[in-house]
Coordinates of C-alpha atoms in Angstrom, one line a residue:
M1 CA 7.9 -28.6 -12.9
N2 CA 11.4 -30.1 -12.7
Y3 CA 12.9 -27.1 -11.1
D4 CA 14.7 -27.4 -7.9
C5 CA 12.5 -25.1 -5.8
V6 CA 9.6 -22.7 -6.0
R7 CA 10.6 -19.6 -7.8
T8 CA 8.4 -16.5 -7.9
R9 CA 8.9 -13.1 -9.3
F10 CA 8.0 -9.5 -8.7
A11 CA 8.2 -7.6 -12.0
P12 CA 7.3 -4.0 -11.5
S13 CA 7.4 -1.2 -14.1
P14 CA 9.3 1.9 -13.1
T15 CA 6.4 4.2 -13.8
G16 CA 6.2 6.0 -10.4
Y17 CA 4.8 5.4 -7.0
M18 CA 4.3 1.9 -5.5
H19 CA 0.5 1.5 -5.2
V20 CA -1.1 -0.8 -2.8
G21 CA -2.0 -3.5 -5.4
N22 CA 1.8 -3.7 -6.5
L23 CA 3.1 -4.1 -2.9
R24 CA 0.4 -6.7 -2.5
T25 CA 1.6 -8.6 -5.5
A26 CA 5.2 -8.3 -4.2
L27 CA 4.2 -9.5 -0.7
Y28 CA 2.3 -12.7 -2.1
G29 CA 5.2 -13.5 -4.3
Y30 CA 7.5 -13.2 -1.4
L31 CA 5.4 -15.2 0.9
T32 CA 4.9 -17.9 -1.6
A33 CA 8.6 -18.3 -2.1
R34 CA 9.5 -18.0 1.6
S35 CA 6.8 -20.4 2.9
T36 CA 8.0 -23.2 0.6
G37 CA 11.9 -22.6 0.9
G38 CA 11.9 -21.2 -2.5
K39 CA 13.4 -18.0 -4.1
M40 CA 12.1 -14.5 -5.0
I41 CA 13.3 -12.9 -8.1
L42 CA 13.0 -9.0 -8.8
R43 CA 12.8 -8.2 -12.4
I44 CA 12.3 -4.7 -13.8
E45 CA 10.1 -4.5 -16.7
D46 CA 10.9 -1.3 -18.5
T47 CA 9.9 -2.0 -22.1
D48 CA 7.4 0.8 -22.0
Q49 CA 10.0 3.6 -22.2
E50 CA 7.4 6.3 -22.7
R51 CA 6.0 5.6 -19.2
F52 CA 9.3 5.5 -17.5
V53 CA 9.6 7.9 -14.6
E54 CA 12.8 9.2 -13.1
G55 CA 13.4 8.0 -9.6
A56 CA 10.8 5.2 -10.0
L57 CA 13.4 2.5 -9.6
D58 CA 14.6 4.0 -6.2
I59 CA 11.0 3.9 -5.1
I60 CA 10.8 0.2 -5.9
Y61 CA 14.1 -0.8 -4.2
N62 CA 13.3 1.5 -1.1
T63 CA 9.9 0.2 -0.7
L64 CA 10.8 -3.6 -0.9
K65 CA 13.8 -2.9 1.4
D66 CA 11.7 -1.0 3.8
T67 CA 9.1 -3.6 4.2
G68 CA 11.6 -6.4 4.3
L69 CA 10.6 -8.1 1.3
T70 CA 14.0 -9.3 0.1
W71 CA 14.9 -10.9 -3.1
D72 CA 17.4 -13.6 -3.9
E73 CA 18.1 -12.5 -7.5
G74 CA 17.8 -9.1 -9.2
P75 CA 19.4 -6.2 -11.0
D76 CA 21.4 -5.0 -7.9
I77 CA 22.6 -8.4 -6.7
G78 CA 22.7 -10.4 -10.0
G79 CA 22.0 -14.0 -10.3
P80 CA 22.3 -17.0 -12.9
Y81 CA 19.5 -15.7 -15.1
G82 CA 20.4 -12.1 -15.7
P83 CA 20.1 -9.5 -16.8
Y84 CA 17.1 -8.7 -14.7
V85 CA 16.2 -5.6 -16.4
Q86 CA 14.1 -6.1 -19.7
S87 CA 15.6 -3.3 -21.7
E88 CA 19.0 -5.0 -21.3
R89 CA 17.6 -8.2 -22.7
M90 CA 16.5 -7.0 -26.1
S91 CA 18.4 -9.5 -28.3
I92 CA 16.8 -12.3 -26.4
Y93 CA 13.2 -11.3 -27.3
K94 CA 14.0 -10.6 -31.0
E95 CA 15.6 -14.1 -31.1
Y96 CA 12.6 -15.9 -29.8
A97 CA 10.2 -13.8 -31.9
L98 CA 12.0 -14.9 -35.0
K99 CA 11.7 -18.6 -33.7
L100 CA 8.0 -18.2 -33.6
I101 CA 7.9 -16.8 -37.2
E102 CA 9.8 -19.8 -38.5
S103 CA 7.4 -22.2 -36.8
G104 CA 4.3 -20.2 -38.0
H105 CA 3.2 -19.0 -34.7
A106 CA 4.0 -15.4 -35.4
Y107 CA 4.3 -13.2 -38.5
Y108 CA 5.6 -9.8 -39.6
C109 CA 2.9 -7.1 -39.8
F110 CA 3.4 -4.0 -42.0
C111 CA 0.0 -2.3 -41.6
D112 CA 0.3 1.5 -40.8
K113 CA -1.7 3.4 -38.3
D114 CA -4.1 4.6 -40.9
R115 CA -5.1 1.1 -42.0
L116 CA -5.4 -0.1 -38.4
E117 CA -7.7 2.8 -37.6
E118 CA -9.8 2.2 -40.6
L119 CA -10.2 -1.4 -39.7
R120 CA -11.1 -0.4 -36.2
V121 CA -13.8 1.9 -37.4
L122 CA -15.3 -0.6 -39.7
Q123 CA -15.4 -3.2 -37.1
K124 CA -17.1 -0.9 -34.6
A125 CA -19.6 0.1 -37.2
S126 CA -20.6 -3.4 -37.9
G127 CA -20.7 -4.4 -34.2
Q128 CA -17.6 -6.5 -34.2
A129 CA -15.0 -6.6 -31.4
P130 CA -11.9 -4.6 -32.5
K131 CA -9.4 -7.2 -33.6
Y132 CA -6.6 -7.5 -36.2
D133 CA -7.7 -9.2 -39.5
K134 CA -4.5 -11.2 -40.2
H135 CA -3.9 -9.1 -43.3
C136 CA -0.2 -9.5 -43.3
L137 CA -0.3 -13.2 -42.4
H138 CA -0.8 -14.0 -46.1
L139 CA 2.2 -12.1 -47.5
S140 CA 4.6 -14.3 -49.4
K141 CA 8.2 -14.7 -48.2
E142 CA 9.2 -12.5 -51.2
E143 CA 6.9 -9.8 -50.2
I144 CA 8.0 -9.8 -46.6
Q145 CA 11.7 -9.7 -47.7
A146 CA 11.1 -6.8 -50.1
K147 CA 9.3 -4.7 -47.4
L148 CA 12.2 -5.5 -44.8
D149 CA 14.8 -4.5 -47.5
A150 CA 12.8 -1.4 -48.1
G151 CA 12.9 -0.5 -44.4
I152 CA 9.1 -0.4 -44.0
P153 CA 8.3 -0.3 -40.3
Y154 CA 6.7 -3.4 -38.9
V155 CA 5.7 -5.3 -35.8
I156 CA 5.7 -9.0 -35.1
R157 CA 2.2 -10.4 -34.2
Q158 CA 1.3 -13.6 -32.5
N159 CA -0.6 -16.0 -35.0
I160 CA -3.6 -17.1 -32.8
P161 CA -5.5 -20.0 -34.2
T162 CA -9.0 -19.1 -35.5
T163 CA -10.6 -22.3 -34.4
G164 CA -10.8 -24.4 -31.4
T165 CA -10.4 -23.4 -27.7
T166 CA -7.6 -22.8 -25.3
T167 CA -7.9 -23.7 -21.6
F168 CA -5.7 -22.6 -18.8
H169 CA -5.6 -23.3 -15.1
D170 CA -5.5 -20.8 -12.4
E171 CA -4.8 -21.8 -8.7
I172 CA -7.5 -19.5 -7.5
F173 CA -10.2 -19.5 -10.4
G174 CA -9.7 -23.0 -11.6
D175 CA -9.9 -24.0 -15.3
I176 CA -11.0 -21.4 -17.7
T177 CA -11.7 -22.1 -21.4
V178 CA -12.0 -19.4 -24.2
E179 CA -12.8 -19.8 -27.8
N180 CA -9.7 -18.9 -30.0
N181 CA -11.6 -16.9 -32.5
T182 CA -12.1 -14.2 -29.6
L183 CA -8.6 -13.7 -29.2
D184 CA -6.6 -10.9 -31.1
D185 CA -3.2 -11.4 -32.7
Q186 CA -1.3 -9.5 -30.2
V187 CA 1.9 -7.7 -30.9
L188 CA 4.9 -9.3 -29.6
I189 CA 7.6 -7.0 -30.9
K190 CA 6.8 -3.3 -31.6
T191 CA 8.1 -1.2 -34.3
D192 CA 10.8 0.3 -32.2
G193 CA 12.1 -3.2 -31.5
M194 CA 11.0 -3.4 -27.9
P195 CA 9.0 -6.3 -26.8
T196 CA 5.5 -5.9 -25.4
Y197 CA 4.8 -6.8 -21.9
N198 CA 2.7 -9.9 -23.0
F199 CA 5.7 -11.4 -24.8
A200 CA 8.6 -10.3 -22.7
N201 CA 7.2 -11.7 -19.5
V202 CA 6.5 -15.2 -21.0
V203 CA 10.1 -15.4 -22.4
D204 CA 11.5 -14.1 -19.2
D205 CA 9.5 -16.3 -16.9
H206 CA 10.6 -19.3 -18.8
L207 CA 14.2 -18.4 -19.0
M208 CA 14.3 -17.4 -15.4
E209 CA 12.7 -20.8 -14.3
I210 CA 9.7 -19.0 -12.7
T211 CA 7.3 -21.7 -11.3
H212 CA 4.6 -19.5 -9.9
V213 CA 3.3 -16.4 -11.8
I214 CA 1.4 -14.1 -9.3
R215 CA -0.3 -11.0 -10.8
G216 CA -3.7 -9.2 -10.8
N217 CA -6.8 -10.8 -12.2
E218 CA -6.8 -8.1 -14.9
Y219 CA -4.4 -10.4 -16.7
L220 CA -6.8 -13.3 -16.7
S221 CA -8.0 -12.3 -20.2
S222 CA -4.4 -12.5 -21.5
A223 CA -3.5 -15.9 -20.1
P224 CA -4.8 -17.9 -23.1
K225 CA -2.4 -16.0 -25.3
Y226 CA 0.4 -16.7 -22.9
N227 CA -0.5 -20.5 -22.9
L228 CA -0.5 -20.5 -26.7
L229 CA 3.1 -19.0 -26.6
Y230 CA 4.3 -21.5 -24.0
E231 CA 2.8 -24.3 -26.3
A232 CA 4.4 -22.8 -29.3
F233 CA 7.8 -23.0 -27.7
G234 CA 7.2 -26.4 -26.2
W235 CA 7.7 -24.9 -22.8
E236 CA 6.2 -26.0 -19.5
I237 CA 3.4 -23.6 -18.2
P238 CA 4.1 -22.0 -14.7
K239 CA 1.3 -22.0 -12.1
Y240 CA -1.0 -19.0 -12.4
I241 CA -2.2 -17.1 -9.4
H242 CA -4.4 -14.2 -10.4
T243 CA -5.2 -12.1 -7.4
P244 CA -8.4 -10.1 -7.0
P245 CA -8.4 -6.3 -7.6
V246 CA -8.1 -3.9 -4.7
M247 CA -11.2 -1.6 -4.8
K248 CA -11.9 1.7 -3.3
D249 CA -15.6 0.8 -3.2
A250 CA -17.8 -1.7 -4.9
T251 CA -17.3 -0.1 -8.3
H252 CA -14.0 1.9 -8.3
K253 CA -10.5 0.4 -8.3
L254 CA -7.9 2.3 -6.2
S255 CA -6.2 4.9 -8.3
K256 CA -3.5 7.4 -7.6
R257 CA -5.3 9.7 -10.2
N258 CA -8.3 9.8 -7.8
G259 CA -6.2 10.6 -4.8
D260 CA -5.9 7.0 -3.4
A261 CA -2.9 6.4 -1.2
S262 CA 0.3 4.8 -2.4
Y263 CA 2.6 3.1 0.1
Q264 CA 4.7 6.3 0.2
D265 CA 1.6 8.3 0.9
L266 CA 0.6 6.1 3.8
I267 CA 4.1 6.3 5.3
E268 CA 4.0 10.1 5.0
K269 CA 0.7 10.0 6.8
G270 CA 2.1 8.4 9.6
Y271 CA 1.3 4.7 9.1
L272 CA 3.8 2.2 10.3
K273 CA 5.4 0.0 7.4
E274 CA 4.7 -3.2 9.5
A275 CA 1.1 -2.2 9.8
I276 CA 0.7 -1.4 6.1
L277 CA 2.1 -4.8 5.1
N278 CA -0.1 -6.6 7.6
Y279 CA -3.1 -4.9 6.2
I280 CA -2.2 -5.4 2.6
L281 CA -1.8 -9.1 3.4
L282 CA -5.5 -9.3 4.4
L283 CA -6.6 -7.5 1.3
G284 CA -8.0 -10.5 -0.5
W285 CA -6.4 -13.1 1.7
S286 CA -7.9 -14.9 4.7
P287 CA -6.0 -16.7 7.5
K288 CA -7.2 -20.1 8.7
G289 CA -7.8 -19.0 12.2
D290 CA -9.0 -15.6 13.9
Q291 CA -5.4 -14.0 14.1
E292 CA -5.2 -10.7 12.3
I293 CA -2.0 -9.2 13.4
F294 CA 1.1 -10.9 11.9
T295 CA 4.7 -10.3 11.9
L296 CA 6.5 -10.9 8.7
Q297 CA 7.8 -14.2 10.1
E298 CA 4.3 -15.1 11.1
M299 CA 3.1 -14.3 7.6
I300 CA 5.6 -16.7 6.1
E301 CA 4.4 -19.5 8.6
N302 CA 0.7 -19.0 7.9
F303 CA 0.5 -18.1 4.2
H304 CA -1.2 -20.4 1.9
I305 CA -2.4 -19.8 -1.6
E306 CA -5.9 -21.3 -0.9
G307 CA -6.6 -18.4 1.4
I308 CA -6.6 -15.9 -1.7
S309 CA -10.1 -14.8 -2.6
K310 CA -11.7 -14.6 -6.0
S311 CA -13.7 -11.5 -4.8
P312 CA -12.5 -8.1 -5.0
A313 CA -10.9 -6.6 -1.8
I314 CA -12.3 -3.3 -0.6
F315 CA -9.6 -0.9 0.8
D316 CA -10.9 -0.1 4.3
P317 CA -9.2 3.0 5.9
Q318 CA -10.8 2.3 9.2
K319 CA -9.5 -1.3 9.3
L320 CA -6.0 0.0 8.4
R321 CA -6.2 2.7 11.2
Y322 CA -7.2 -0.1 13.7
I323 CA -4.3 -2.4 12.6
N324 CA -1.9 0.6 12.8
G325 CA -3.1 1.5 16.3
E326 CA -2.3 -2.1 17.3
Y327 CA 1.2 -1.9 16.0
I328 CA 1.6 1.5 17.8
R329 CA 0.7 0.1 21.1
K330 CA 3.2 -2.7 20.6
L331 CA 6.1 -0.3 20.4
T332 CA 8.2 0.4 23.4
P333 CA 7.8 3.9 24.9
E334 CA 11.3 4.9 23.5
E335 CA 10.2 3.5 20.0
F336 CA 7.0 5.4 20.0
H337 CA 8.7 8.6 21.2
E338 CA 11.1 8.3 18.3
K339 CA 8.4 7.9 15.8
A340 CA 6.0 10.5 17.3
L341 CA 8.5 13.2 17.9
P342 CA 8.4 14.8 14.4
W343 CA 4.7 14.8 14.5
I344 CA 4.6 16.3 18.1
R345 CA 6.9 19.1 16.8
K346 CA 4.4 19.8 14.1
G347 CA 1.8 20.5 16.7
V348 CA 4.0 22.0 19.6
S349 CA 6.7 24.6 19.1
K350 CA 7.4 25.3 22.8
A351 CA 11.0 24.1 23.5
D352 CA 10.4 23.4 27.2
V353 CA 7.6 20.8 27.0
D354 CA 8.3 17.1 28.1
T355 CA 7.9 15.3 24.7
H356 CA 8.4 11.9 26.3
L357 CA 5.5 12.6 28.6
I358 CA 3.4 13.8 25.6
A359 CA 4.3 10.6 23.7
Q360 CA 3.4 8.4 26.7
V361 CA 0.0 10.1 26.9
L362 CA -0.6 9.8 23.2
Q363 CA 0.6 6.1 22.7
A364 CA -2.6 4.5 24.1
R365 CA -4.7 6.9 22.2
C366 CA -3.2 7.2 18.9
E367 CA -4.0 5.3 15.7
V368 CA -2.1 7.2 13.0
L369 CA 0.8 9.5 13.7
E370 CA -0.6 12.3 11.4
D371 CA -3.4 12.7 14.1
I372 CA -1.0 13.8 16.6
P373 CA -0.5 17.6 15.8
E374 CA -4.3 18.5 16.0
Q375 CA -4.4 16.7 19.3
L376 CA -1.9 19.0 20.7
D377 CA -3.1 22.4 19.3
F378 CA -3.9 23.6 22.8
I379 CA -0.3 23.5 24.2
D380 CA 1.3 26.4 22.5
T381 CA -1.7 28.6 23.0
L382 CA -5.0 28.2 24.9
P383 CA -7.7 28.3 22.4
V384 CA -10.8 30.6 22.8
Y385 CA -13.5 28.3 24.3
S386 CA -17.0 28.7 25.7
N387 CA -18.1 28.2 29.3
E388 CA -20.4 25.6 27.9
L389 CA -17.5 23.1 27.8
Y390 CA -17.6 23.0 31.7
I391 CA -21.2 21.6 31.5
S392 CA -21.2 17.8 31.5
K393 CA -24.2 15.6 32.3
K394 CA -21.9 12.5 32.6
M395 CA -19.6 14.3 35.2
K396 CA -22.5 16.2 36.6
T397 CA -20.7 19.6 36.5
N398 CA -21.9 23.0 35.5
E399 CA -20.5 26.5 35.4
E400 CA -21.1 27.0 39.2
T401 CA -19.6 23.7 40.3
S402 CA -16.7 24.1 37.9
L403 CA -15.8 27.6 39.4
E404 CA -15.8 26.0 42.9
A405 CA -13.7 23.1 41.7
L406 CA -11.1 25.4 40.1
K407 CA -10.9 27.7 43.2
A408 CA -10.3 24.6 45.3
A409 CA -7.7 23.2 43.1
L410 CA -5.8 26.4 42.4
P411 CA -4.0 26.6 46.0
V412 CA -3.3 22.9 45.9
L413 CA -1.6 23.1 42.5
E414 CA 0.3 26.2 43.7
A415 CA 1.5 24.3 46.7
I416 CA 3.4 21.7 44.6
P417 CA 7.1 22.7 44.2
E418 CA 8.2 23.4 40.6
A419 CA 10.5 20.4 40.5
E420 CA 7.8 18.2 41.6
F421 CA 5.1 19.4 39.2
D422 CA 4.7 16.0 37.5
V423 CA 1.9 13.5 36.9
E424 CA 2.7 11.7 40.1
H425 CA 2.5 14.6 42.4
I426 CA -0.4 16.4 40.7
H427 CA -2.4 13.0 40.7
A428 CA -1.7 12.7 44.5
A429 CA -2.6 16.4 45.4
L430 CA -5.8 16.5 43.3
F431 CA -7.0 13.1 44.6
D432 CA -6.3 14.1 48.2
L433 CA -8.5 17.3 47.5
I434 CA -11.2 15.1 46.0
A435 CA -11.2 12.8 49.0
K436 CA -11.1 15.8 51.3
L437 CA -14.1 17.4 49.6
G438 CA -16.0 14.1 49.4
V439 CA -16.8 14.6 45.7
K440 CA -16.7 12.5 42.6
N441 CA -13.5 12.5 40.6
G442 CA -15.2 14.0 37.6
Y443 CA -16.3 17.0 39.8
M444 CA -12.7 18.0 40.0
L445 CA -10.9 16.6 37.1
W446 CA -13.5 17.8 34.4
P447 CA -13.1 21.5 35.1
V448 CA -9.4 21.2 35.3
R449 CA -9.1 19.6 32.0
V450 CA -11.4 22.3 30.3
A451 CA -9.5 25.1 31.9
V452 CA -6.0 24.1 30.9
S453 CA -6.9 22.9 27.4
G454 CA -9.9 24.8 26.4
K455 CA -11.3 21.4 25.0
Q456 CA -13.6 18.5 26.1
F457 CA -11.6 15.8 24.4
T458 CA -7.8 15.7 24.8
P459 CA -5.0 13.1 24.9
G460 CA -5.0 12.4 28.6
G461 CA -6.9 14.2 31.2
G462 CA -6.3 17.4 33.3
I463 CA -3.6 15.9 35.4
E464 CA -1.3 14.8 32.3
I465 CA -2.1 18.1 30.7
C466 CA -0.9 20.1 33.6
A467 CA 2.2 18.1 33.7
M468 CA 2.7 18.7 30.0
L469 CA 2.2 22.4 30.3
G470 CA 4.3 22.9 33.5
K471 CA 3.3 24.7 36.7
E472 CA 3.5 28.3 35.5
E473 CA 1.3 27.7 32.4
S474 CA -1.1 25.4 34.2
L475 CA -1.8 28.0 36.9
A476 CA -2.1 30.9 34.5
R477 CA -4.8 28.9 32.5
I478 CA -6.7 27.9 35.7
H479 CA -6.6 31.6 36.8
K480 CA -8.0 32.5 33.4
G481 CA -10.7 29.8 33.6
I482 CA -11.8 31.2 37.2
E483 CA -12.0 34.7 35.7
Q484 CA -13.9 33.5 32.7
L485 CA -16.5 31.6 34.9
T486 CA -16.7 34.7 37.3
K487 CA -17.9 37.0 34.5

């Protein structure tokens, strides 16, 4: 291409949420541009007005801004190739469609729905693939003009050759050749005057000087038709990069209808935006080394088109959780507290708890923020629990040893002044007791954990939990544990 630099585009339709595959396309387009010193263009493809969803444009803008995927030209900031919203470019598409009619590469089609349905039924009955039969291609100029003058509804169709082959090159899949007689004469301009996606994106990509077209491989089957359009206009064909689909499992694509998460859903569940972007990067792309955690700048420095796989990418929630956990642990304590606080408050209503301490305990043990509330369900109210929780083979504790441990710990904890009832002083007091009694740590700390939480598994041990609860509540729970074990 003779253009000054690499130019990619992200061209979403405003039809609702931003699904994972969409965001990955935006990310790969952004990285292809930024890694080569090129430009990223945002274009809104809203020709399918029936699927337009109110508020969807805001979702697109907000998601891209939130994840740092900036663009150089677009509807909001303008640029030399605008407008960047397809519905504002209507006259352009009709102009180019008429040029194709003049050159014989397109034609008016006046067939109504009844004829098209009848044709489809007949083809199906005879085992043929459904395809338009070029009926209107043979109308004379006079017949066409008469129908236009009479106001008969029409579409404009691409005139696909019936013989020969079309070959296109994809940067991932290589050269692909198809027989022209297998291709349908696709509609370019619909009856309402709106262009189809397949036509508008070709015209726009050329006029906006797009050098690299990155999209899902579901468009591989349409690429021959795009090539024929480029050739009909005498335009240079951009580089195609068809990415593999993102799958829920080996046979099912991710789908919002099936309850699969969108970007917004993942954010609402407590995933960090940086972690989501990092995970999406790896859905179908492999780095050259072993590194898996990338900042956005590191993504730019390491991204290469050759790393994109042909094979479908399976969305692995556990891998996403792992990556999110890595990002959580990279946060400063204050950053984590700020992000965790709304989730802490979903699990804890007591006003006098030390949320900073809770966050400090949680940070090393948290993978997703939505897990926080259920980990704290013992703070407001001690749950009903069985004495069997005190029995631990690993800690070598049973009900009898636990009763002895709690009775020994109670006066030691009571002796700590209220103002000093924190992790440091509780730790010192209990470990002095452990040394004095000559017992293992678990002998003392396991019963304390169970007594103050009513659980075997908690964020932090008994010492941290006592500090979270405060002196009065901790002592009350240990008293209750002693009473329960005494019965």
